[in-house]
Amino acid sequence: MWERTLQDLIRGLRANKKDESKFISKAVDEIRNEIKSDDMELKAAAVLKLTYLDMLGYDMGWASFHVVEVMSSVKVHLKSVGYLAAAQSFDQDTDVLMLTTNLLKKDLGSTPAEVAVTLNGLADIVTPDLARDLSPELIAMLNHSRPNIRKRAILVLYKFLVKHPETGKHARTRLEEKLEDLDPSVVSATVNVLCELARHNPTEYLSLAPQLFHLLTTSSNNWMLIKIIKLFGALSPYEPRLVKKLQPPITDLISTTQAISLLYECVHTCIIGGMLQGTNGDSLARLCVSKLAAFIQDSDQNLKYIALSAMTKIAPSHPHLVAEYQDTILASVNDQDISIRMRALDLVSAMVDRDNLQSIVQQVLSHLLPGNSSSVLPSAAQSLVQATTPNTLPPLSPSQSPAYRLVLCQRIISMCSQGTYENVTNFEWYISVLVDLAHIANVDVGEQIRDQIVDVVGRVKAVRRYTVRLMYQLLCDNTMLRNAHDEGSCSEVLWAAAWVCGEYCDELAEPHKLLPHLLQPEVSSLAPEIISVYIQAATKIFGTWSAVIAQRWEDDDVVEVKNLVEQLTSRFGELVSSPHIDVQERAANSLQLFRFIQADLESHRPKPPPTPGFSTELEQISPEPRFPKSLYLIEPLSDTYELNPVATSAQASVPIPEGLDLDAWIVPPPKEVVYEQPPERKKKSKKGKDKEVGDSKVKGIKKKKKTEVESGDVLAPAEEEIETPEEKAERARRKAERLAQLRDDPYYIGTNDPKPPEEDIDSIPVVHLEAASLAGPSTQGLPVLKMASKEFSTTSFVIDREGEMPEGAVASKPASGPVSRQESPIPGENDVSIPARLSSFPPYEVPDDVRTSTPEPIKVTRTKKKGTGKKKRTPAVIDS
């Protein structure tokens, strides 16, 4: 009979691609017949074909026993087929592996060829049980006369140690001896095994450091040197003395080797092993950075990637060395490979300091400009594809990708804000960068920019004047307002602009000129949260401006104030009908305030100026102001306290008032009512004795129930009290009076329908609650914040890093460390000039308008009406 060989099977599969399953089914049937044959050659050929089919995904688990039969063949070429099939198809749960223990022991003691084949297959099929049973034979193989057998035995020993760790107690000595073997391949295999074992428990292999150091200084095998250096990288953190010992040979390897893989492993080991510290470490770090910079300039993308990754780890300890190659690193930010661009951004973020922050941010910001595109020409293959498919759009430049632009914007913000702006020396520059970013980002990063502007203005008082004027220009420019609905418009910056101008509008000479921009009809197209801030800002701006007008009041000003109040009232009246509840509420509140002001302005009559020397006694006691009193209505609502940043631990540091138990109930919960089940009725007994006993039991139950109700331990339904005829008559009389009052009430709608019987309302018990027990903690004695300073410095900025703490809080002990130059400026250093901005982004032109000094504001107090009942609002009384 003619048998099909493996070559015939492969040819048949290629020839029957249309009906491959049918062909394989037929082939498997033939293999089932062949594998049962007594001819070992035919059986091995069938197993070999099954192994090939197993690689294609067809299961051969049914032939496991036949594989073991082929493994037991006396011929080496057939035995190799059996071990190959076992390595391909056997797993840890294969049941026939328990039958191979004696076979493997026999093969390990056979000829060198059979031992080599057995070791190759044993590495793939070893189980914990086989590792336990065969470890003595394998350890004996470490002293075999053939180097190739010793090398294979060392590599298989690693699999034994993984499956059965107790084998290491007996093999450790033999394994250490192999480091001094005469054959280099055996030594290399030993180093490989030790390197893998040291990754799990490095401390156990510290005793091998002298032998490994000898190999490091004498061997010329680059692959073995790579493994030795990796091994030292795992050992050096646990033995600091190794760092000083390894610096000279590793420095020599970095300087002389031409192998890029060995060079990178040396640099990586220096980083993770802490060898870049100290005086000798600085020179080694400079050498490593110079080699990595050469990798970045290489055309191989893999070298660029690993170099940028390694430099990212060096930058925290040696940023000044990495900064020397700033231009080379920034050139990779616009690379075509996205992975290289991301690693370059990581490195740029890590190398930022106070000296290079502005230049780095400006260069990264320039990648977001529309005209900045990559100058890399397409390859020949890309040109051919574009020529054959004319409808295909050209690939996007890296800077045009929305995802990459979003990462660029987020990195710019994170670089500037890290460490609470520890690297920012000029906050006016940073505010202008945020505004630039809002204009050119074209991605959804508006919320981050908004939060940064508000945070900087709150923490750095010296930058408020510049920020207010810049936000004034942003609100007056309708470009962002028109593009608010576009994707990536960053319209959230308008929220910050309106908030800043409303909160610090006293920095503007003519704040009322901003009100028409806040009240224009186009504002209704913005998001509801932005409109709400616009309403609040407009109210605050008018309150501040009206107070200033009142201090220098002239009768001609009443026309201008009336017109402005009329505009505000009209616009807020439109916003009251907004579908958003927050806009409705704020607009309604502001509308009521301005209606009150409008009514006061209408009733205002000009008063003649007082004549010097001629004043009545009433005028001397309470002089009447010449301006409308309502002009001071809004300002105290927003200027009473200064808005300061809050410390992160402020909430946890609030002291608990004396006598306040936070775990106690404010209102005790009602007691649970336990209802007793009525006693079961017993059947009447014919005998009188049983009846008497039953009655006595019922009486006992009633007595017990009454006792429990009186004691109060268990609440049970008590017997209802009988209402006397006098009480019924009184209740009927009160009900008739109540109905008579409702009949005369014009707002009460009566009905003639028959009414169901009403409940007895008067019989419901009334619980009297003590108001004193429900009162909260006293709010008297709240801390009063100091007013903001109006003095600004143009050369130094003081940052409020800690934030405000509540009154009576115990401040935590500050961490030891160098004092930031921004937190406490040193006298005599304020004459340092501010770094100039780069020419790619010209500074914003801010009008230098200086406010004149204003007289002391008039104090506004409110009188409280004494008496009981509902409290009514009283008009403000103005004291001179």
mmCIF file with all atom_site columns, N, CA and C in Angstrom, residues 7-28:
data_model
loop_
_atom_site.group_PDB
_atom_site.id
_atom_site.type_symbol
_atom_site.label_atom_id
_atom_site.label_alt_id
_atom_site.label_comp_id
_atom_site.label_asym_id
_atom_site.label_entity_id
_atom_site.label_seq_id
_atom_site.pdbx_PDB_ins_code
_atom_site.Cartn_x
_atom_site.Cartn_y
_atom_site.Cartn_z
_atom_site.occupancy
_atom_site.B_iso_or_equiv
_atom_site.pdbx_formal_charge
_atom_site.auth_seq_id
_atom_site.auth_comp_id
_atom_site.auth_asym_id
_atom_site.auth_atom_id
_atom_site.pdbx_PDB_model_num
ATOM 1  N N  . GLN A 1 7  ? 5.539   15.625 2.838  1.00 0.00 ? 7  GLN A N  1
ATOM 2  C CA . GLN A 1 7  ? 5.600   16.474 1.649  1.00 0.00 ? 7  GLN A CA 1
ATOM 3  C C  . GLN A 1 7  ? 4.337   16.322 0.804  1.00 0.00 ? 7  GLN A C  1
ATOM 4  N N  . ASP A 1 8  ? 3.853   15.080 0.702  1.00 0.00 ? 8  ASP A N  1
ATOM 5  C CA . ASP A 1 8  ? 2.607   14.871 -0.055 1.00 0.00 ? 8  ASP A CA 1
ATOM 6  C C  . ASP A 1 8  ? 1.421   15.542 0.628  1.00 0.00 ? 8  ASP A C  1
ATOM 7  N N  . LEU A 1 9  ? 1.405   15.529 1.962  1.00 0.00 ? 9  LEU A N  1
ATOM 8  C CA . LEU A 1 9  ? 0.319   16.180 2.692  1.00 0.00 ? 9  LEU A CA 1
ATOM 9  C C  . LEU A 1 9  ? 0.325   17.693 2.452  1.00 0.00 ? 9  LEU A C  1
ATOM 10 N N  . ILE A 1 10 ? 1.484   18.295 2.451  1.00 0.00 ? 10 ILE A N  1
ATOM 11 C CA . ILE A 1 10 ? 1.569   19.742 2.230  1.00 0.00 ? 10 ILE A CA 1
ATOM 12 C C  . ILE A 1 10 ? 1.157   20.085 0.808  1.00 0.00 ? 10 ILE A C  1
ATOM 13 N N  . ARG A 1 11 ? 1.589   19.261 -0.169 1.00 0.00 ? 11 ARG A N  1
ATOM 14 C CA . ARG A 1 11 ? 1.179   19.519 -1.552 1.00 0.00 ? 11 ARG A CA 1
ATOM 15 C C  . ARG A 1 11 ? -0.326  19.382 -1.709 1.00 0.00 ? 11 ARG A C  1
ATOM 16 N N  . GLY A 1 12 ? -0.899  18.384 -1.049 1.00 0.00 ? 12 GLY A N  1
ATOM 17 C CA . GLY A 1 12 ? -2.351  18.203 -1.139 1.00 0.00 ? 12 GLY A CA 1
ATOM 18 C C  . GLY A 1 12 ? -3.120  19.361 -0.518 1.00 0.00 ? 12 GLY A C  1
ATOM 19 N N  . LEU A 1 13 ? -2.630  19.912 0.590  1.00 0.00 ? 13 LEU A N  1
ATOM 20 C CA . LEU A 1 13 ? -3.294  21.068 1.198  1.00 0.00 ? 13 LEU A CA 1
ATOM 21 C C  . LEU A 1 13 ? -3.260  22.272 0.270  1.00 0.00 ? 13 LEU A C  1
ATOM 22 N N  . ARG A 1 14 ? -2.172  22.461 -0.420 1.00 0.00 ? 14 ARG A N  1
ATOM 23 C CA . ARG A 1 14 ? -2.063  23.603 -1.345 1.00 0.00 ? 14 ARG A CA 1
ATOM 24 C C  . ARG A 1 14 ? -2.940  23.405 -2.571 1.00 0.00 ? 14 ARG A C  1
ATOM 25 N N  . ALA A 1 15 ? -3.123  22.139 -2.969 1.00 0.00 ? 15 ALA A N  1
ATOM 26 C CA . ALA A 1 15 ? -3.922  21.867 -4.161 1.00 0.00 ? 15 ALA A CA 1
ATOM 27 C C  . ALA A 1 15 ? -5.417  21.830 -3.871 1.00 0.00 ? 15 ALA A C  1
ATOM 28 N N  . ASN A 1 16 ? -5.828  21.724 -2.613 1.00 0.00 ? 16 ASN A N  1
ATOM 29 C CA . ASN A 1 16 ? -7.247  21.612 -2.253 1.00 0.00 ? 16 ASN A CA 1
ATOM 30 C C  . ASN A 1 16 ? -7.682  22.749 -1.324 1.00 0.00 ? 16 ASN A C  1
ATOM 31 N N  . LYS A 1 17 ? -7.347  23.956 -1.698 1.00 0.00 ? 17 LYS A N  1
ATOM 32 C CA . LYS A 1 17 ? -7.715  25.106 -0.863 1.00 0.00 ? 17 LYS A CA 1
ATOM 33 C C  . LYS A 1 17 ? -9.220  25.356 -0.860 1.00 0.00 ? 17 LYS A C  1
ATOM 34 N N  . LYS A 1 18 ? -9.904  24.975 -1.951 1.00 0.00 ? 18 LYS A N  1
ATOM 35 C CA . LYS A 1 18 ? -11.341 25.219 -2.006 1.00 0.00 ? 18 LYS A CA 1
ATOM 36 C C  . LYS A 1 18 ? -12.104 24.273 -1.085 1.00 0.00 ? 18 LYS A C  1
ATOM 37 N N  . ASP A 1 19 ? -11.592 23.072 -0.880 1.00 0.00 ? 19 ASP A N  1
ATOM 38 C CA . ASP A 1 19 ? -12.264 22.091 -0.018 1.00 0.00 ? 19 ASP A CA 1
ATOM 39 C C  . ASP A 1 19 ? -11.227 21.498 0.930  1.00 0.00 ? 19 ASP A C  1
ATOM 40 N N  . GLU A 1 20 ? -10.632 22.398 1.731  1.00 0.00 ? 20 GLU A N  1
ATOM 41 C CA . GLU A 1 20 ? -9.530  21.983 2.600  1.00 0.00 ? 20 GLU A CA 1
ATOM 42 C C  . GLU A 1 20 ? -10.008 21.068 3.713  1.00 0.00 ? 20 GLU A C  1
ATOM 43 N N  . SER A 1 21 ? -11.166 21.330 4.282  1.00 0.00 ? 21 SER A N  1
ATOM 44 C CA . SER A 1 21 ? -11.654 20.516 5.403  1.00 0.00 ? 21 SER A CA 1
ATOM 45 C C  . SER A 1 21 ? -11.888 19.070 4.979  1.00 0.00 ? 21 SER A C  1
ATOM 46 N N  . LYS A 1 22 ? -12.411 18.864 3.768  1.00 0.00 ? 22 LYS A N  1
ATOM 47 C CA . LYS A 1 22 ? -12.646 17.500 3.289  1.00 0.00 ? 22 LYS A CA 1
ATOM 48 C C  . LYS A 1 22 ? -11.334 16.757 3.099  1.00 0.00 ? 22 LYS A C  1
ATOM 49 N N  . PHE A 1 23 ? -10.354 17.459 2.561  1.00 0.00 ? 23 PHE A N  1
ATOM 50 C CA . PHE A 1 23 ? -9.056  16.821 2.355  1.00 0.00 ? 23 PHE A CA 1
ATOM 51 C C  . PHE A 1 23 ? -8.403  16.451 3.680  1.00 0.00 ? 23 PHE A C  1
ATOM 52 N N  . ILE A 1 24 ? -8.464  17.360 4.657  1.00 0.00 ? 24 ILE A N  1
ATOM 53 C CA . ILE A 1 24 ? -7.848  17.083 5.954  1.00 0.00 ? 24 ILE A CA 1
ATOM 54 C C  . ILE A 1 24 ? -8.568  15.939 6.652  1.00 0.00 ? 24 ILE A C  1
ATOM 55 N N  . SER A 1 25 ? -9.876  15.892 6.530  1.00 0.00 ? 25 SER A N  1
ATOM 56 C CA . SER A 1 25 ? -10.637 14.796 7.134  1.00 0.00 ? 25 SER A CA 1
ATOM 57 C C  . SER A 1 25 ? -10.194 13.447 6.569  1.00 0.00 ? 25 SER A C  1
ATOM 58 N N  . LYS A 1 26 ? -9.995  13.412 5.273  1.00 0.00 ? 26 LYS A N  1
ATOM 59 C CA . LYS A 1 26 ? -9.526  12.174 4.642  1.00 0.00 ? 26 LYS A CA 1
ATOM 60 C C  . LYS A 1 26 ? -8.109  11.835 5.075  1.00 0.00 ? 26 LYS A C  1
ATOM 61 N N  . ALA A 1 27 ? -7.259  12.872 5.202  1.00 0.00 ? 27 ALA A N  1
ATOM 62 C CA . ALA A 1 27 ? -5.883  12.643 5.614  1.00 0.00 ? 27 ALA A CA 1
ATOM 63 C C  . ALA A 1 27 ? -5.813  12.141 7.050  1.00 0.00 ? 27 ALA A C  1
ATOM 64 N N  . VAL A 1 28 ? -6.661  12.660 7.923  1.00 0.00 ? 28 VAL A N  1
ATOM 65 C CA . VAL A 1 28 ? -6.653  12.220 9.319  1.00 0.00 ? 28 VAL A CA 1
ATOM 66 C C  . VAL A 1 28 ? -7.089  10.763 9.417  1.00 0.00 ? 28 VAL A C  1
#
